[in-house]
DNA sequence: CAGCATCCCCTAGGATACTG
DNA sequence: CAGTATCCTAGGGGATGCTG
């Protein structure tokens, strides 16, 4: 079985966006407004955020609720389908917690790529 | 807790490359040579494959073994540290298996990459 | 065969300004 | 405040050729 027919491919089509894991992770805690998400993910520009949210919405893992009022208010939340992704997000979260980037210590040589964008 | 201090960030720094989840997934089954990986992941160019392998090696999740012979032979395998990533890969695999892509009509051929580099 | 170096194109994505 | 439309540049990544 190669990459093209590997189930992982389907998964990455949904959560494989630059900011999608974060969005899903934060929405898992509670519904959030655009601005709140922006503040939680400061590295992502508004443009990127909107784009990723649109794709997640198309894939039916998040829901977009518009409050018809002034000023405008939009709230995003996970759909039941989106919640099925939680095991993946939780696993990623757990691993990151147990394997913080090497600083001073015993963990194998890890050359801390601080290449962050 | 925002994105910058979220444990998921650490995880994505390691597995958040375009082809890394596939590489790790395939190496989990058995050690593989460069050529074999290339055949398993036909969408990735040799250049990309090498680059991703280098990063995974630097992060100490895979091992690179060179057989000093002609023709050259290089074999990649997971390190013990790399094996701790399996729960994540397995979760992704399981989800993809249980949630096959939308069927009829549109063919979504989108290969996104994961993670903020 | 493994994989580095080069050239080079294309688009992801940042900054900015505007609408509802 | 939420989102769209433009512009524009950095670098992701493909193709090719050379080395051990």
PDB file of C-alpha atoms (C1' of nucleotides) in Angstrom:
ATOM      1  CA  UNK A   1       0.000   0.000   0.000  1.00  0.00           C
ATOM      2  CA  UNK A   2       1.529   3.291  -1.041  1.00  0.00           C
ATOM      3  CA  UNK A   3       0.915   6.863  -0.022  1.00  0.00           C
ATOM      4  CA  UNK A   4      -1.879   7.471  -2.523  1.00  0.00           C
ATOM      5  CA  UNK A   5      -4.042   4.730  -1.099  1.00  0.00           C
ATOM      6  CA  UNK A   6      -2.960   5.087   2.505  1.00  0.00           C
ATOM      7  CA  UNK A   7      -5.728   6.192   4.875  1.00  0.00           C
ATOM      8  CA  UNK A   8      -3.404   8.788   6.304  1.00  0.00           C
ATOM      9  CA  UNK A   9      -3.852  10.681   3.068  1.00  0.00           C
ATOM     10  CA  UNK A  10      -7.544  11.206   3.752  1.00  0.00           C
ATOM     11  CA  UNK A  11      -6.761  12.462   7.204  1.00  0.00           C
ATOM     12  CA  UNK A  12      -4.149  14.892   5.993  1.00  0.00           C
ATOM     13  CA  UNK A  13      -6.547  16.262   3.434  1.00  0.00           C
ATOM     14  CA  UNK A  14      -8.658  17.441   6.336  1.00  0.00           C
ATOM     15  CA  UNK A  15      -6.230  18.434   9.081  1.00  0.00           C
ATOM     16  CA  UNK A  16      -3.156  18.927   6.904  1.00  0.00           C
ATOM     17  CA  UNK A  17      -3.309  22.686   6.705  1.00  0.00           C
ATOM     18  CA  UNK A  18      -0.718  24.929   8.263  1.00  0.00           C
ATOM     19  CA  UNK A  19      -2.984  26.093  11.094  1.00  0.00           C
ATOM     20  CA  UNK A  20      -5.753  23.539  11.131  1.00  0.00           C
ATOM     21  CA  UNK A  21      -4.503  21.439  14.019  1.00  0.00           C
ATOM     22  CA  UNK A  22      -4.398  24.529  16.207  1.00  0.00           C
ATOM     23  CA  UNK A  23      -7.824  25.731  15.156  1.00  0.00           C
ATOM     24  CA  UNK A  24      -9.360  22.357  15.874  1.00  0.00           C
ATOM     25  CA  UNK A  25      -7.526  22.066  19.144  1.00  0.00           C
ATOM     26  CA  UNK A  26      -8.743  25.406  20.416  1.00  0.00           C
ATOM     27  CA  UNK A  27     -12.292  24.913  19.190  1.00  0.00           C
ATOM     28  CA  UNK A  28     -12.366  21.625  21.027  1.00  0.00           C
ATOM     29  CA  UNK A  29     -12.313  23.513  24.305  1.00  0.00           C
ATOM     30  CA  UNK A  30     -15.122  25.868  23.380  1.00  0.00           C
ATOM     31  CA  UNK A  31     -16.660  27.781  20.483  1.00  0.00           C
ATOM     32  CA  UNK A  32     -14.632  30.827  19.535  1.00  0.00           C
ATOM     33  CA  UNK A  33     -15.018  34.020  17.577  1.00  0.00           C
ATOM     34  CA  UNK A  34     -12.698  34.972  14.737  1.00  0.00           C
ATOM     35  CA  UNK A  35     -10.891  37.513  16.814  1.00  0.00           C
ATOM     36  CA  UNK A  36     -10.347  35.100  19.658  1.00  0.00           C
ATOM     37  CA  UNK A  37      -8.836  32.557  17.317  1.00  0.00           C
ATOM     38  CA  UNK A  38      -6.622  35.242  15.880  1.00  0.00           C
ATOM     39  CA  UNK A  39      -5.354  36.076  19.317  1.00  0.00           C
ATOM     40  CA  UNK A  40      -4.769  32.430  20.148  1.00  0.00           C
ATOM     41  CA  UNK A  41      -2.838  31.895  16.932  1.00  0.00           C
ATOM     42  CA  UNK A  42      -0.965  35.158  16.526  1.00  0.00           C
ATOM     43  CA  UNK A  43       1.390  33.727  13.912  1.00  0.00           C
ATOM     44  CA  UNK A  44      -1.446  33.236  11.480  1.00  0.00           C
ATOM     45  CA  UNK A  45      -2.604  36.237   9.496  1.00  0.00           C
ATOM     46  CA  UNK A  46      -6.283  37.016   9.238  1.00  0.00           C
ATOM     47  CA  UNK A  47      -6.226  35.947   5.641  1.00  0.00           C
ATOM     48  CA  UNK A  48      -4.754  32.568   6.455  1.00  0.00           C
ATOM     49  CA  UNK A  49      -7.122  32.053   9.329  1.00  0.00           C
ATOM     50  CA  UNK A  50     -10.149  32.715   7.168  1.00  0.00           C
ATOM     51  CA  UNK A  51      -8.876  30.446   4.445  1.00  0.00           C
ATOM     52  CA  UNK A  52      -8.229  27.560   6.786  1.00  0.00           C
ATOM     53  CA  UNK A  53     -11.585  28.049   8.475  1.00  0.00           C
ATOM     54  CA  UNK A  54     -13.343  27.922   5.120  1.00  0.00           C
ATOM     55  CA  UNK A  55     -11.678  24.667   4.241  1.00  0.00           C
ATOM     56  CA  UNK A  56     -12.487  23.115   7.598  1.00  0.00           C
ATOM     57  CA  UNK A  57     -16.063  24.225   7.147  1.00  0.00           C
ATOM     58  CA  UNK A  58     -16.208  22.682   3.674  1.00  0.00           C
ATOM     59  CA  UNK A  59     -14.945  19.448   5.133  1.00  0.00           C
ATOM     60  CA  UNK A  60     -17.726  19.625   7.693  1.00  0.00           C
ATOM     61  CA  UNK A  61     -15.506  19.418  10.746  1.00  0.00           C
ATOM     62  CA  UNK A  62     -16.386  22.888  11.999  1.00  0.00           C
ATOM     63  CA  UNK A  63     -19.547  24.967  11.968  1.00  0.00           C
ATOM     64  CA  UNK A  64     -19.802  28.678  11.290  1.00  0.00           C
ATOM     65  CA  UNK A  65     -22.555  30.546  13.045  1.00  0.00           C
ATOM     66  CA  UNK A  66     -23.337  34.132  12.127  1.00  0.00           C
ATOM     67  CA  UNK A  67     -25.091  36.387  14.603  1.00  0.00           C
ATOM     68  CA  UNK A  68     -27.091  38.881  12.576  1.00  0.00           C
ATOM     69  CA  UNK A  69     -26.183  41.989  14.505  1.00  0.00           C
ATOM     70  CA  UNK A  70     -23.999  45.061  14.682  1.00  0.00           C
ATOM     71  CA  UNK A  71     -21.153  44.851  15.099  1.00  0.00           C
ATOM     72  CA  UNK A  72     -20.964  41.506  13.298  1.00  0.00           C
ATOM     73  CA  UNK A  73     -20.269  38.423  15.327  1.00  0.00           C
ATOM     74  CA  UNK A  74     -19.262  35.036  13.979  1.00  0.00           C
ATOM     75  CA  UNK A  75     -18.642  32.002  16.076  1.00  0.00           C
ATOM     76  CA  UNK A  76     -16.912  28.783  15.117  1.00  0.00           C
ATOM     77  CA  UNK A  77     -17.355  25.424  16.750  1.00  0.00           C
ATOM     78  CA  UNK A  78     -16.627  21.763  16.125  1.00  0.00           C
ATOM     79  CA  UNK A  79     -19.258  19.594  14.473  1.00  0.00           C
ATOM     80  CA  UNK A  80     -19.861  16.067  15.747  1.00  0.00           C
ATOM     81  CA  UNK A  81     -17.818  14.902  12.796  1.00  0.00           C
ATOM     82  CA  UNK A  82     -15.056  17.256  13.780  1.00  0.00           C
ATOM     83  CA  UNK A  83     -15.038  15.846  17.262  1.00  0.00           C
ATOM     84  CA  UNK A  84     -14.050  12.470  15.885  1.00  0.00           C
ATOM     85  CA  UNK A  85     -10.696  14.062  15.137  1.00  0.00           C
ATOM     86  CA  UNK A  86      -9.974  14.649  18.776  1.00  0.00           C
ATOM     87  CA  UNK A  87      -8.057  11.413  19.352  1.00  0.00           C
ATOM     88  CA  UNK A  88      -5.518  12.624  16.820  1.00  0.00           C
ATOM     89  CA  UNK A  89      -5.250  16.094  18.294  1.00  0.00           C
ATOM     90  CA  UNK A  90      -5.034  14.690  21.801  1.00  0.00           C
ATOM     91  CA  UNK A  91      -2.271  12.324  20.766  1.00  0.00           C
ATOM     92  CA  UNK A  92      -0.334  15.197  19.239  1.00  0.00           C
ATOM     93  CA  UNK A  93      -0.847  17.272  22.330  1.00  0.00           C
ATOM     94  CA  UNK A  94       0.245  14.461  24.620  1.00  0.00           C
ATOM     95  CA  UNK A  95       3.381  13.759  22.646  1.00  0.00           C
ATOM     96  CA  UNK A  96       4.361  17.414  22.607  1.00  0.00           C
ATOM     97  CA  UNK A  97       3.889  17.598  26.337  1.00  0.00           C
ATOM     98  CA  UNK A  98       6.047  14.565  26.942  1.00  0.00           C
ATOM     99  CA  UNK A  99       8.683  15.577  24.437  1.00  0.00           C
ATOM    100  CA  UNK A 100       9.398  19.252  24.834  1.00  0.00           C
ATOM    101  CA  UNK A 101      12.139  20.593  22.575  1.00  0.00           C
ATOM    102  CA  UNK A 102      15.544  19.790  23.977  1.00  0.00           C
ATOM    103  CA  UNK A 103      16.987  22.455  26.160  1.00  0.00           C
ATOM    104  CA  UNK A 104      19.214  21.228  28.896  1.00  0.00           C
ATOM    105  CA  UNK A 105      19.006  17.579  29.296  1.00  0.00           C
ATOM    106  CA  UNK A 106      19.027  14.025  28.622  1.00  0.00           C
ATOM    107  CA  UNK A 107      16.875  13.852  25.610  1.00  0.00           C
ATOM    108  CA  UNK A 108      18.718  12.762  22.536  1.00  0.00           C
ATOM    109  CA  UNK A 109      20.636  15.351  20.612  1.00  0.00           C
ATOM    110  CA  UNK A 110      18.000  17.595  19.240  1.00  0.00           C
ATOM    111  CA  UNK A 111      19.197  20.593  17.428  1.00  0.00           C
ATOM    112  CA  UNK A 112      16.260  22.799  18.229  1.00  0.00           C
ATOM    113  CA  UNK A 113      15.292  24.099  14.864  1.00  0.00           C
ATOM    114  CA  UNK A 114      14.154  27.533  15.681  1.00  0.00           C
ATOM    115  CA  UNK A 115      13.356  28.115  12.103  1.00  0.00           C
ATOM    116  CA  UNK A 116       9.934  29.368  12.995  1.00  0.00           C
ATOM    117  CA  UNK A 117       8.423  31.564  10.342  1.00  0.00           C
TER     118      UNK A 117
ATOM    119  CA  UNK B   1      -2.514  29.053  26.400  1.00  0.00           C
ATOM    120  CA  UNK B   2      -1.926  30.132  22.842  1.00  0.00           C
ATOM    121  CA  UNK B   3      -0.425  28.430  19.849  1.00  0.00           C
ATOM    122  CA  UNK B   4       3.137  29.413  20.660  1.00  0.00           C
ATOM    123  CA  UNK B   5       3.115  27.632  23.985  1.00  0.00           C
ATOM    124  CA  UNK B   6       0.795  24.806  22.989  1.00  0.00           C
ATOM    125  CA  UNK B   7       2.424  21.359  23.083  1.00  0.00           C
ATOM    126  CA  UNK B   8       1.030  20.660  19.645  1.00  0.00           C
ATOM    127  CA  UNK B   9       3.589  23.098  18.332  1.00  0.00           C
ATOM    128  CA  UNK B  10       6.442  20.859  19.442  1.00  0.00           C
ATOM    129  CA  UNK B  11       4.813  17.899  17.782  1.00  0.00           C
ATOM    130  CA  UNK B  12       4.265  19.717  14.527  1.00  0.00           C
ATOM    131  CA  UNK B  13       7.880  20.805  14.495  1.00  0.00           C
ATOM    132  CA  UNK B  14       8.775  17.153  14.198  1.00  0.00           C
ATOM    133  CA  UNK B  15       6.046  15.563  12.082  1.00  0.00           C
ATOM    134  CA  UNK B  16       4.769  18.704  10.403  1.00  0.00           C
ATOM    135  CA  UNK B  17       6.513  18.250   7.096  1.00  0.00           C
ATOM    136  CA  UNK B  18       4.703  17.583   3.863  1.00  0.00           C
ATOM    137  CA  UNK B  19       5.788  13.939   3.664  1.00  0.00           C
ATOM    138  CA  UNK B  20       6.921  13.145   7.178  1.00  0.00           C
ATOM    139  CA  UNK B  21       3.773  11.379   8.348  1.00  0.00           C
ATOM    140  CA  UNK B  22       4.037   9.014   5.403  1.00  0.00           C
ATOM    141  CA  UNK B  23       7.713   8.362   5.909  1.00  0.00           C
ATOM    142  CA  UNK B  24       7.214   7.582   9.566  1.00  0.00           C
ATOM    143  CA  UNK B  25       4.206   5.446   8.831  1.00  0.00           C
ATOM    144  CA  UNK B  26       6.030   3.314   6.310  1.00  0.00           C
ATOM    145  CA  UNK B  27       9.175   3.020   8.380  1.00  0.00           C
ATOM    146  CA  UNK B  28       7.058   1.829  11.262  1.00  0.00           C
ATOM    147  CA  UNK B  29       6.391  -1.367   9.360  1.00  0.00           C
ATOM    148  CA  UNK B  30      10.021  -2.066   8.521  1.00  0.00           C
ATOM    149  CA  UNK B  31      13.314  -0.378   7.648  1.00  0.00           C
ATOM    150  CA  UNK B  32      13.399   0.862   4.075  1.00  0.00           C
ATOM    151  CA  UNK B  33      15.894   2.019   1.504  1.00  0.00           C
ATOM    152  CA  UNK B  34      15.661   5.391  -0.197  1.00  0.00           C
ATOM    153  CA  UNK B  35      14.398   3.870  -3.397  1.00  0.00           C
ATOM    154  CA  UNK B  36      11.718   1.910  -1.638  1.00  0.00           C
ATOM    155  CA  UNK B  37      10.455   5.011   0.111  1.00  0.00           C
ATOM    156  CA  UNK B  38      10.436   6.819  -3.195  1.00  0.00           C
ATOM    157  CA  UNK B  39       8.269   4.124  -4.691  1.00  0.00           C
ATOM    158  CA  UNK B  40       5.913   4.168  -1.720  1.00  0.00           C
ATOM    159  CA  UNK B  41       5.567   7.941  -1.914  1.00  0.00           C
ATOM    160  CA  UNK B  42       5.607   8.587  -5.658  1.00  0.00           C
ATOM    161  CA  UNK B  43       4.298  12.140  -5.286  1.00  0.00           C
ATOM    162  CA  UNK B  44       7.426  13.190  -3.443  1.00  0.00           C
ATOM    163  CA  UNK B  45      10.486  14.038  -5.499  1.00  0.00           C
ATOM    164  CA  UNK B  46      13.841  12.642  -4.543  1.00  0.00           C
ATOM    165  CA  UNK B  47      14.931  16.048  -3.431  1.00  0.00           C
ATOM    166  CA  UNK B  48      11.970  16.441  -1.106  1.00  0.00           C
ATOM    167  CA  UNK B  49      12.370  12.963   0.259  1.00  0.00           C
ATOM    168  CA  UNK B  50      16.006  13.558   1.131  1.00  0.00           C
ATOM    169  CA  UNK B  51      15.213  16.861   2.753  1.00  0.00           C
ATOM    170  CA  UNK B  52      12.461  15.442   4.909  1.00  0.00           C
ATOM    171  CA  UNK B  53      14.606  12.458   5.872  1.00  0.00           C
ATOM    172  CA  UNK B  54      17.418  14.774   6.933  1.00  0.00           C
ATOM    173  CA  UNK B  55      15.102  16.718   9.187  1.00  0.00           C
ATOM    174  CA  UNK B  56      13.636  13.600  10.729  1.00  0.00           C
ATOM    175  CA  UNK B  57      17.131  12.335  11.323  1.00  0.00           C
ATOM    176  CA  UNK B  58      18.146  15.588  12.924  1.00  0.00           C
ATOM    177  CA  UNK B  59      15.140  15.338  15.214  1.00  0.00           C
ATOM    178  CA  UNK B  60      16.314  11.867  16.155  1.00  0.00           C
ATOM    179  CA  UNK B  61      13.127  10.077  15.192  1.00  0.00           C
ATOM    180  CA  UNK B  62      14.737   8.074  12.404  1.00  0.00           C
ATOM    181  CA  UNK B  63      18.153   6.503  11.927  1.00  0.00           C
ATOM    182  CA  UNK B  64      20.199   6.471   8.766  1.00  0.00           C
ATOM    183  CA  UNK B  65      22.418   3.476   8.206  1.00  0.00           C
ATOM    184  CA  UNK B  66      24.947   3.455   5.383  1.00  0.00           C
ATOM    185  CA  UNK B  67      26.220   0.164   4.026  1.00  0.00           C
ATOM    186  CA  UNK B  68      29.734   0.799   2.763  1.00  0.00           C
ATOM    187  CA  UNK B  69      29.483  -1.053  -0.515  1.00  0.00           C
ATOM    188  CA  UNK B  70      28.956  -0.781  -4.247  1.00  0.00           C
ATOM    189  CA  UNK B  71      26.404   0.079  -5.333  1.00  0.00           C
ATOM    190  CA  UNK B  72      25.659   2.271  -2.332  1.00  0.00           C
ATOM    191  CA  UNK B  73      22.913   1.219   0.011  1.00  0.00           C
ATOM    192  CA  UNK B  74      21.273   3.343   2.659  1.00  0.00           C
ATOM    193  CA  UNK B  75      18.604   2.162   4.986  1.00  0.00           C
ATOM    194  CA  UNK B  76      16.275   4.202   7.181  1.00  0.00           C
ATOM    195  CA  UNK B  77      14.498   3.038  10.290  1.00  0.00           C
ATOM    196  CA  UNK B  78      12.667   4.425  13.291  1.00  0.00           C
ATOM    197  CA  UNK B  79      14.556   5.130  16.476  1.00  0.00           C
ATOM    198  CA  UNK B  80      13.010   4.267  19.839  1.00  0.00           C
ATOM    199  CA  UNK B  81      12.191   7.923  20.158  1.00  0.00           C
ATOM    200  CA  UNK B  82      10.529   7.833  16.763  1.00  0.00           C
ATOM    201  CA  UNK B  83       8.398   4.934  17.834  1.00  0.00           C
ATOM    202  CA  UNK B  84       6.801   7.084  20.500  1.00  0.00           C
ATOM    203  CA  UNK B  85       5.137   8.916  17.643  1.00  0.00           C
ATOM    204  CA  UNK B  86       3.206   5.863  16.597  1.00  0.00           C
ATOM    205  CA  UNK B  87       0.074   6.633  18.610  1.00  0.00           C
ATOM    206  CA  UNK B  88      -0.326   9.781  16.550  1.00  0.00           C
ATOM    207  CA  UNK B  89       0.260   8.042  13.239  1.00  0.00           C
ATOM    208  CA  UNK B  90      -2.038   5.209  14.200  1.00  0.00           C
ATOM    209  CA  UNK B  91      -4.776   7.644  15.159  1.00  0.00           C
ATOM    210  CA  UNK B  92      -4.435   9.402  11.817  1.00  0.00           C
ATOM    211  CA  UNK B  93      -4.534   6.103  10.008  1.00  0.00           C
ATOM    212  CA  UNK B  94      -7.577   4.930  11.909  1.00  0.00           C
ATOM    213  CA  UNK B  95      -9.495   8.123  11.277  1.00  0.00           C
ATOM    214  CA  UNK B  96      -8.745   8.029   7.566  1.00  0.00           C
ATOM    215  CA  UNK B  97      -9.929   4.465   7.394  1.00  0.00           C
ATOM    216  CA  UNK B  98     -13.179   5.271   9.136  1.00  0.00           C
ATOM    217  CA  UNK B  99     -13.780   8.475   7.219  1.00  0.00           C
ATOM    218  CA  UNK B 100     -13.150   7.843   3.547  1.00  0.00           C
ATOM    219  CA  UNK B 101     -13.212  11.029   1.432  1.00  0.00           C
ATOM    220  CA  UNK B 102     -16.448  12.353   0.069  1.00  0.00           C
ATOM    221  CA  UNK B 103     -17.365  10.201  -2.822  1.00  0.00           C
ATOM    222  CA  UNK B 104     -19.474  10.977  -5.823  1.00  0.00           C
ATOM    223  CA  UNK B 105     -18.870  13.950  -8.018  1.00  0.00           C
ATOM    224  CA  UNK B 106     -16.033  16.107  -6.975  1.00  0.00           C
ATOM    225  CA  UNK B 107     -12.567  14.774  -6.812  1.00  0.00           C
ATOM    226  CA  UNK B 108     -10.659  16.607  -4.168  1.00  0.00           C
ATOM    227  CA  UNK B 109      -7.030  16.300  -5.041  1.00  0.00           C
ATOM    228  CA  UNK B 110      -5.556  18.523  -2.450  1.00  0.00           C
ATOM    229  CA  UNK B 111      -2.308  17.663  -0.741  1.00  0.00           C
ATOM    230  CA  UNK B 112      -1.742  20.103   2.005  1.00  0.00           C
ATOM    231  CA  UNK B 113       1.103  20.183   4.373  1.00  0.00           C
ATOM    232  CA  UNK B 114       0.933  20.288   8.040  1.00  0.00           C
ATOM    233  CA  UNK B 115       2.429  22.433  10.644  1.00  0.00           C
ATOM    234  CA  UNK B 116       4.032  25.771  10.959  1.00  0.00           C
ATOM    235  CA  UNK B 117       7.661  25.643  10.185  1.00  0.00           C
TER     236      UNK B 117
ATOM    237  C1'  DC C   1      22.021   3.714  -6.205  1.00  0.00           C
ATOM    238  C1'  DA C   2      22.132   7.731  -2.908  1.00  0.00           C
ATOM    239  C1'  DG C   3      22.030  12.467  -2.791  1.00  0.00           C
ATOM    240  C1'  DC C   4      24.235  17.067  -3.424  1.00  0.00           C
ATOM    241  C1'  DA C   5      24.271  21.322  -6.276  1.00  0.00           C
ATOM    242  C1'  DT C   6      21.992  24.551  -9.829  1.00  0.00           C
ATOM    243  C1'  DC C   7      18.712  26.772 -12.215  1.00  0.00           C
ATOM    244  C1'  DC C   8      14.156  28.530 -12.154  1.00  0.00           C
ATOM    245  C1'  DC C   9       9.201  28.747 -12.005  1.00  0.00           C
ATOM    246  C1'  DC C  10       5.135  29.129  -9.382  1.00  0.00           C
ATOM    247  C1'  DT C  11       2.278  29.880  -5.509  1.00  0.00           C
ATOM    248  C1'  DA C  12       1.671  30.189  -0.616  1.00  0.00           C
ATOM    249  C1'  DG C  13       0.947  33.654   2.149  1.00  0.00           C
ATOM    250  C1'  DG C  14       2.123  38.602   4.230  1.00  0.00           C
ATOM    251  C1'  DA C  15       0.761  43.572   3.996  1.00  0.00           C
ATOM    252  C1'  DT C  16      -2.593  46.761   2.903  1.00  0.00           C
ATOM    253  C1'  DA C  17      -6.980  48.873   1.790  1.00  0.00           C
ATOM    254  C1'  DC C  18     -11.921  48.448   1.334  1.00  0.00           C
ATOM    255  C1'  DT C  19     -17.046  46.734   2.201  1.00  0.00           C
ATOM    256  C1'  DG C  20     -20.985  45.341   5.109  1.00  0.00           C
TER     257       DG C  20
ATOM    258  C1'  DC D   1     -15.635  43.213  13.990  1.00  0.00           C
ATOM    259  C1'  DA D   2     -15.647  39.773  10.042  1.00  0.00           C
ATOM    260  C1'  DG D   3     -14.325  39.073   5.600  1.00  0.00           C
ATOM    261  C1'  DT D   4     -12.843  40.122   0.585  1.00  0.00           C
ATOM    262  C1'  DA D   5      -9.924  41.791  -2.993  1.00  0.00           C
ATOM    263  C1'  DT D   6      -5.086  43.335  -4.738  1.00  0.00           C
ATOM    264  C1'  DC D   7      -0.562  43.457  -4.983  1.00  0.00           C
ATOM    265  C1'  DC D   8       3.945  41.418  -4.495  1.00  0.00           C
ATOM    266  C1'  DT D   9       7.904  38.933  -2.648  1.00  0.00           C
ATOM    267  C1'  DA D  10      10.282  34.829  -0.424  1.00  0.00           C
ATOM    268  C1'  DG D  11      11.100  30.321  -0.809  1.00  0.00           C
ATOM    269  C1'  DG D  12       8.976  25.675  -1.740  1.00  0.00           C
ATOM    270  C1'  DG D  13       9.812  22.404  -4.702  1.00  0.00           C
ATOM    271  C1'  DG D  14      10.434  20.388  -9.716  1.00  0.00           C
ATOM    272  C1'  DA D  15      13.920  19.136 -13.404  1.00  0.00           C
ATOM    273  C1'  DT D  16      18.433  18.161 -14.562  1.00  0.00           C
ATOM    274  C1'  DG D  17      23.275  17.051 -14.163  1.00  0.00           C
ATOM    275  C1'  DC D  18      27.373  15.547 -11.461  1.00  0.00           C
ATOM    276  C1'  DT D  19      29.800  12.896  -7.594  1.00  0.00           C
ATOM    277  C1'  DG D  20      31.119   8.970  -4.817  1.00  0.00           C
TER     278       DG D  20
END
